[in-house]
């Protein structure tokens, strides 16, 4: 387990939980990995596998990812794996207070509530479900982002979006 840096500079986290091994891009969705043989994991979907390499001291220092057409290597950056954020269930009434249109510079996000699920929709894109991590904070797992909502002193609601290391702030438009 650890964080690995690919040739491209992108990072991948390989970790283990009660269900087994998984891989994910930083801030992205987890994909389950399965043991093929010692030092080799594979994805269930399609032919994709990860073969780990060891240094002279016998410690894993990287991996080679390959599929039928592509091969890439990665170097281990650290053994430390970020802790997974636990999600919680919120009451519908609590989620209703976040519904609205939020104006960010230079984009707009629409927050809706459908069938007890809070959704966010960037203008011109698909709706994405939000998973609560606190009473006012949510993960947008499909794109590896986080959004939180804060009530300002004048009762406006400000949303803070964390996406790919950047922070964006937007106010909810008055209806």
PDB file of C-alpha atoms in Angstrom:
ATOM      1  CA  UNK A   1       0.000   0.000   0.000  1.00  0.00           C
ATOM      2  CA  UNK A   2       1.097   3.567  -0.562  1.00  0.00           C
ATOM      3  CA  UNK A   3       1.080   6.479  -2.981  1.00  0.00           C
ATOM      4  CA  UNK A   4       2.724   6.016  -6.374  1.00  0.00           C
ATOM      5  CA  UNK A   5       3.672   8.621  -8.984  1.00  0.00           C
ATOM      6  CA  UNK A   6       3.135   7.627 -12.616  1.00  0.00           C
ATOM      7  CA  UNK A   7       5.415   8.622 -15.502  1.00  0.00           C
ATOM      8  CA  UNK A   8       2.834  11.316 -16.332  1.00  0.00           C
ATOM      9  CA  UNK A   9       3.164  12.882 -12.862  1.00  0.00           C
ATOM     10  CA  UNK A  10      -0.317  11.735 -11.809  1.00  0.00           C
ATOM     11  CA  UNK A  11      -0.548   9.923  -8.503  1.00  0.00           C
ATOM     12  CA  UNK A  12      -2.319   6.698  -7.586  1.00  0.00           C
ATOM     13  CA  UNK A  13      -3.180   5.457  -4.125  1.00  0.00           C
ATOM     14  CA  UNK A  14      -3.126   1.723  -3.526  1.00  0.00           C
ATOM     15  CA  UNK A  15      -4.642   0.723  -0.201  1.00  0.00           C
ATOM     16  CA  UNK A  16      -6.395  -2.126   1.534  1.00  0.00           C
ATOM     17  CA  UNK A  17      -9.673  -2.199   3.419  1.00  0.00           C
ATOM     18  CA  UNK A  18     -11.974  -4.930   4.732  1.00  0.00           C
ATOM     19  CA  UNK A  19     -12.983  -5.799   1.139  1.00  0.00           C
ATOM     20  CA  UNK A  20      -9.434  -6.134  -0.216  1.00  0.00           C
ATOM     21  CA  UNK A  21      -7.103  -3.934  -2.258  1.00  0.00           C
ATOM     22  CA  UNK A  22      -8.206  -0.871  -4.203  1.00  0.00           C
ATOM     23  CA  UNK A  23      -6.634   1.805  -6.365  1.00  0.00           C
ATOM     24  CA  UNK A  24      -7.722   5.387  -6.882  1.00  0.00           C
ATOM     25  CA  UNK A  25      -6.483   8.610  -8.355  1.00  0.00           C
ATOM     26  CA  UNK A  26      -6.032  11.278  -5.699  1.00  0.00           C
ATOM     27  CA  UNK A  27      -9.519  12.520  -4.955  1.00  0.00           C
ATOM     28  CA  UNK A  28     -11.060  10.025  -7.399  1.00  0.00           C
ATOM     29  CA  UNK A  29     -13.220   6.943  -7.124  1.00  0.00           C
ATOM     30  CA  UNK A  30     -11.850   3.650  -5.829  1.00  0.00           C
ATOM     31  CA  UNK A  31     -11.551   0.600  -8.079  1.00  0.00           C
ATOM     32  CA  UNK A  32     -11.224  -2.843  -6.542  1.00  0.00           C
ATOM     33  CA  UNK A  33      -8.065  -4.828  -7.284  1.00  0.00           C
ATOM     34  CA  UNK A  34      -7.686  -8.574  -6.993  1.00  0.00           C
ATOM     35  CA  UNK A  35      -4.644 -10.705  -6.249  1.00  0.00           C
ATOM     36  CA  UNK A  36      -3.406 -12.597  -9.298  1.00  0.00           C
ATOM     37  CA  UNK A  37      -0.167 -13.818  -7.737  1.00  0.00           C
ATOM     38  CA  UNK A  38       2.406 -12.521  -5.306  1.00  0.00           C
ATOM     39  CA  UNK A  39       3.259  -8.897  -6.214  1.00  0.00           C
ATOM     40  CA  UNK A  40       0.623  -8.783  -8.968  1.00  0.00           C
ATOM     41  CA  UNK A  41      -2.865  -7.264  -8.741  1.00  0.00           C
ATOM     42  CA  UNK A  42      -5.475  -6.970 -11.486  1.00  0.00           C
ATOM     43  CA  UNK A  43      -8.714  -5.170 -12.308  1.00  0.00           C
ATOM     44  CA  UNK A  44     -11.766  -7.382 -12.771  1.00  0.00           C
ATOM     45  CA  UNK A  45     -12.945  -5.304 -15.769  1.00  0.00           C
ATOM     46  CA  UNK A  46     -10.795  -5.974 -18.815  1.00  0.00           C
ATOM     47  CA  UNK A  47      -7.181  -7.021 -19.017  1.00  0.00           C
ATOM     48  CA  UNK A  48      -5.350  -4.617 -16.732  1.00  0.00           C
ATOM     49  CA  UNK A  49      -2.777  -5.544 -14.153  1.00  0.00           C
ATOM     50  CA  UNK A  50      -0.231  -4.051 -11.798  1.00  0.00           C
ATOM     51  CA  UNK A  51       3.110  -5.791 -11.254  1.00  0.00           C
ATOM     52  CA  UNK A  52       5.074  -4.501  -8.265  1.00  0.00           C
ATOM     53  CA  UNK A  53       8.877  -4.126  -8.268  1.00  0.00           C
ATOM     54  CA  UNK A  54      11.264  -4.325  -5.319  1.00  0.00           C
ATOM     55  CA  UNK A  55      14.518  -2.528  -4.587  1.00  0.00           C
ATOM     56  CA  UNK A  56      17.791  -4.149  -3.449  1.00  0.00           C
ATOM     57  CA  UNK A  57      16.568  -4.108   0.172  1.00  0.00           C
ATOM     58  CA  UNK A  58      13.474  -6.123  -0.810  1.00  0.00           C
ATOM     59  CA  UNK A  59      10.971  -3.277  -0.325  1.00  0.00           C
ATOM     60  CA  UNK A  60       8.344  -2.501  -2.936  1.00  0.00           C
ATOM     61  CA  UNK A  61       9.492   0.659  -4.733  1.00  0.00           C
ATOM     62  CA  UNK A  62       7.123   0.897  -7.691  1.00  0.00           C
ATOM     63  CA  UNK A  63       4.896  -0.865 -10.172  1.00  0.00           C
ATOM     64  CA  UNK A  64       4.328  -1.401 -13.861  1.00  0.00           C
ATOM     65  CA  UNK A  65       0.731  -0.995 -15.061  1.00  0.00           C
ATOM     66  CA  UNK A  66      -0.195  -2.687 -18.292  1.00  0.00           C
ATOM     67  CA  UNK A  67      -3.192  -3.495 -20.399  1.00  0.00           C
ATOM     68  CA  UNK A  68      -3.434  -4.898 -23.914  1.00  0.00           C
ATOM     69  CA  UNK A  69      -2.151  -1.683 -25.563  1.00  0.00           C
ATOM     70  CA  UNK A  70      -0.494   0.429 -22.899  1.00  0.00           C
ATOM     71  CA  UNK A  71       2.298   0.127 -20.359  1.00  0.00           C
ATOM     72  CA  UNK A  72       3.291   2.674 -17.711  1.00  0.00           C
ATOM     73  CA  UNK A  73       5.492   2.619 -14.652  1.00  0.00           C
ATOM     74  CA  UNK A  74       5.171   4.309 -11.287  1.00  0.00           C
ATOM     75  CA  UNK A  75       7.558   4.984  -8.421  1.00  0.00           C
ATOM     76  CA  UNK A  76       6.469   4.681  -4.819  1.00  0.00           C
ATOM     77  CA  UNK A  77       6.364   8.109  -3.163  1.00  0.00           C
ATOM     78  CA  UNK A  78       5.302   7.078   0.348  1.00  0.00           C
ATOM     79  CA  UNK A  79       3.936   4.163   2.348  1.00  0.00           C
ATOM     80  CA  UNK A  80       1.421   6.526   3.958  1.00  0.00           C
ATOM     81  CA  UNK A  81      -2.132   6.250   2.663  1.00  0.00           C
ATOM     82  CA  UNK A  82      -4.661   9.044   3.277  1.00  0.00           C
ATOM     83  CA  UNK A  83      -7.558   8.018   5.464  1.00  0.00           C
ATOM     84  CA  UNK A  84     -10.820   7.393   3.648  1.00  0.00           C
ATOM     85  CA  UNK A  85     -13.527   9.880   4.603  1.00  0.00           C
ATOM     86  CA  UNK A  86     -16.561   8.248   6.157  1.00  0.00           C
ATOM     87  CA  UNK A  87     -19.939   9.293   4.856  1.00  0.00           C
ATOM     88  CA  UNK A  88     -23.005   9.927   6.981  1.00  0.00           C
ATOM     89  CA  UNK A  89     -26.740  10.020   6.308  1.00  0.00           C
ATOM     90  CA  UNK A  90     -28.467  13.401   6.633  1.00  0.00           C
ATOM     91  CA  UNK A  91     -32.150  14.102   7.123  1.00  0.00           C
ATOM     92  CA  UNK A  92     -33.951  15.424   4.025  1.00  0.00           C
ATOM     93  CA  UNK A  93     -34.811  18.680   5.839  1.00  0.00           C
ATOM     94  CA  UNK A  94     -31.121  19.359   6.476  1.00  0.00           C
ATOM     95  CA  UNK A  95     -30.258  18.805   2.805  1.00  0.00           C
ATOM     96  CA  UNK A  96     -33.118  20.999   1.547  1.00  0.00           C
ATOM     97  CA  UNK A  97     -31.409  24.091   2.950  1.00  0.00           C
ATOM     98  CA  UNK A  98     -28.559  23.705   0.408  1.00  0.00           C
ATOM     99  CA  UNK A  99     -30.764  23.498  -2.706  1.00  0.00           C
ATOM    100  CA  UNK A 100     -30.282  26.368  -5.141  1.00  0.00           C
ATOM    101  CA  UNK A 101     -28.164  27.877  -7.889  1.00  0.00           C
ATOM    102  CA  UNK A 102     -24.610  28.841  -6.943  1.00  0.00           C
ATOM    103  CA  UNK A 103     -22.668  31.390  -8.963  1.00  0.00           C
ATOM    104  CA  UNK A 104     -18.948  30.718  -9.069  1.00  0.00           C
ATOM    105  CA  UNK A 105     -16.492  32.595 -11.212  1.00  0.00           C
ATOM    106  CA  UNK A 106     -16.516  31.439 -14.093  1.00  0.00           C
ATOM    107  CA  UNK A 107     -19.187  28.710 -13.753  1.00  0.00           C
ATOM    108  CA  UNK A 108     -22.571  27.924 -12.222  1.00  0.00           C
ATOM    109  CA  UNK A 109     -23.553  24.904 -10.110  1.00  0.00           C
ATOM    110  CA  UNK A 110     -27.121  23.737  -9.556  1.00  0.00           C
ATOM    111  CA  UNK A 111     -27.851  21.847  -6.331  1.00  0.00           C
ATOM    112  CA  UNK A 112     -31.050  19.802  -6.279  1.00  0.00           C
ATOM    113  CA  UNK A 113     -32.669  17.200  -4.042  1.00  0.00           C
ATOM    114  CA  UNK A 114     -34.144  14.142  -5.725  1.00  0.00           C
ATOM    115  CA  UNK A 115     -35.379  10.997  -3.971  1.00  0.00           C
ATOM    116  CA  UNK A 116     -33.546  11.809  -0.713  1.00  0.00           C
ATOM    117  CA  UNK A 117     -30.265  12.418  -2.574  1.00  0.00           C
ATOM    118  CA  UNK A 118     -28.548  15.772  -2.879  1.00  0.00           C
ATOM    119  CA  UNK A 119     -27.171  16.303  -6.403  1.00  0.00           C
ATOM    120  CA  UNK A 120     -24.850  18.876  -7.922  1.00  0.00           C
ATOM    121  CA  UNK A 121     -24.884  19.752 -11.616  1.00  0.00           C
ATOM    122  CA  UNK A 122     -22.302  21.941 -13.292  1.00  0.00           C
ATOM    123  CA  UNK A 123     -23.916  24.044 -16.020  1.00  0.00           C
ATOM    124  CA  UNK A 124     -24.071  21.982 -19.234  1.00  0.00           C
ATOM    125  CA  UNK A 125     -23.096  18.723 -17.523  1.00  0.00           C
ATOM    126  CA  UNK A 126     -24.655  15.718 -15.758  1.00  0.00           C
ATOM    127  CA  UNK A 127     -25.999  15.620 -12.216  1.00  0.00           C
ATOM    128  CA  UNK A 128     -23.615  14.069  -9.699  1.00  0.00           C
ATOM    129  CA  UNK A 129     -24.623  12.660  -6.298  1.00  0.00           C
ATOM    130  CA  UNK A 130     -23.204  14.163  -3.124  1.00  0.00           C
ATOM    131  CA  UNK A 131     -22.125  11.974  -0.188  1.00  0.00           C
ATOM    132  CA  UNK A 132     -22.266  13.756   3.184  1.00  0.00           C
ATOM    133  CA  UNK A 133     -19.146  13.708   5.369  1.00  0.00           C
ATOM    134  CA  UNK A 134     -20.510  16.282   7.856  1.00  0.00           C
ATOM    135  CA  UNK A 135     -23.712  18.279   8.308  1.00  0.00           C
ATOM    136  CA  UNK A 136     -22.534  20.816   5.700  1.00  0.00           C
ATOM    137  CA  UNK A 137     -19.754  18.991   3.781  1.00  0.00           C
ATOM    138  CA  UNK A 138     -19.997  16.526   0.905  1.00  0.00           C
ATOM    139  CA  UNK A 139     -17.869  14.452  -1.424  1.00  0.00           C
ATOM    140  CA  UNK A 140     -18.480  14.474  -5.170  1.00  0.00           C
ATOM    141  CA  UNK A 141     -16.921  11.031  -5.549  1.00  0.00           C
ATOM    142  CA  UNK A 142     -17.261  10.733  -9.325  1.00  0.00           C
ATOM    143  CA  UNK A 143     -14.890  13.643  -9.918  1.00  0.00           C
ATOM    144  CA  UNK A 144     -12.867  13.522  -6.713  1.00  0.00           C
ATOM    145  CA  UNK A 145     -14.080  16.874  -5.418  1.00  0.00           C
ATOM    146  CA  UNK A 146     -15.468  18.219  -2.153  1.00  0.00           C
ATOM    147  CA  UNK A 147     -18.087  20.876  -1.543  1.00  0.00           C
ATOM    148  CA  UNK A 148     -19.186  22.544   1.672  1.00  0.00           C
ATOM    149  CA  UNK A 149     -21.936  25.042   2.455  1.00  0.00           C
ATOM    150  CA  UNK A 150     -21.719  27.829   5.023  1.00  0.00           C
ATOM    151  CA  UNK A 151     -24.377  30.297   6.147  1.00  0.00           C
ATOM    152  CA  UNK A 152     -23.004  33.824   6.185  1.00  0.00           C
ATOM    153  CA  UNK A 153     -23.965  36.529   8.682  1.00  0.00           C
ATOM    154  CA  UNK A 154     -26.491  38.008   6.227  1.00  0.00           C
ATOM    155  CA  UNK A 155     -28.144  34.553   5.862  1.00  0.00           C
ATOM    156  CA  UNK A 156     -26.716  33.977   2.354  1.00  0.00           C
ATOM    157  CA  UNK A 157     -25.217  30.558   1.710  1.00  0.00           C
ATOM    158  CA  UNK A 158     -21.697  30.299   0.347  1.00  0.00           C
ATOM    159  CA  UNK A 159     -20.424  27.100  -1.247  1.00  0.00           C
ATOM    160  CA  UNK A 160     -16.744  26.182  -1.268  1.00  0.00           C
ATOM    161  CA  UNK A 161     -15.678  23.714  -3.952  1.00  0.00           C
ATOM    162  CA  UNK A 162     -12.326  21.902  -3.736  1.00  0.00           C
ATOM    163  CA  UNK A 163     -11.396  20.432  -7.103  1.00  0.00           C
ATOM    164  CA  UNK A 164      -7.969  19.175  -8.167  1.00  0.00           C
ATOM    165  CA  UNK A 165      -6.221  21.228  -5.501  1.00  0.00           C
ATOM    166  CA  UNK A 166      -8.040  24.460  -6.378  1.00  0.00           C
ATOM    167  CA  UNK A 167     -10.603  26.194  -4.177  1.00  0.00           C
ATOM    168  CA  UNK A 168     -13.615  28.009  -5.645  1.00  0.00           C
ATOM    169  CA  UNK A 169     -16.213  30.020  -3.720  1.00  0.00           C
ATOM    170  CA  UNK A 170     -19.724  30.780  -4.911  1.00  0.00           C
ATOM    171  CA  UNK A 171     -22.824  32.402  -3.477  1.00  0.00           C
ATOM    172  CA  UNK A 172     -26.328  30.974  -3.765  1.00  0.00           C
ATOM    173  CA  UNK A 173     -28.436  33.191  -5.993  1.00  0.00           C
ATOM    174  CA  UNK A 174     -31.587  34.618  -4.486  1.00  0.00           C
ATOM    175  CA  UNK A 175     -34.729  33.046  -5.908  1.00  0.00           C
TER     176      UNK A 175
END
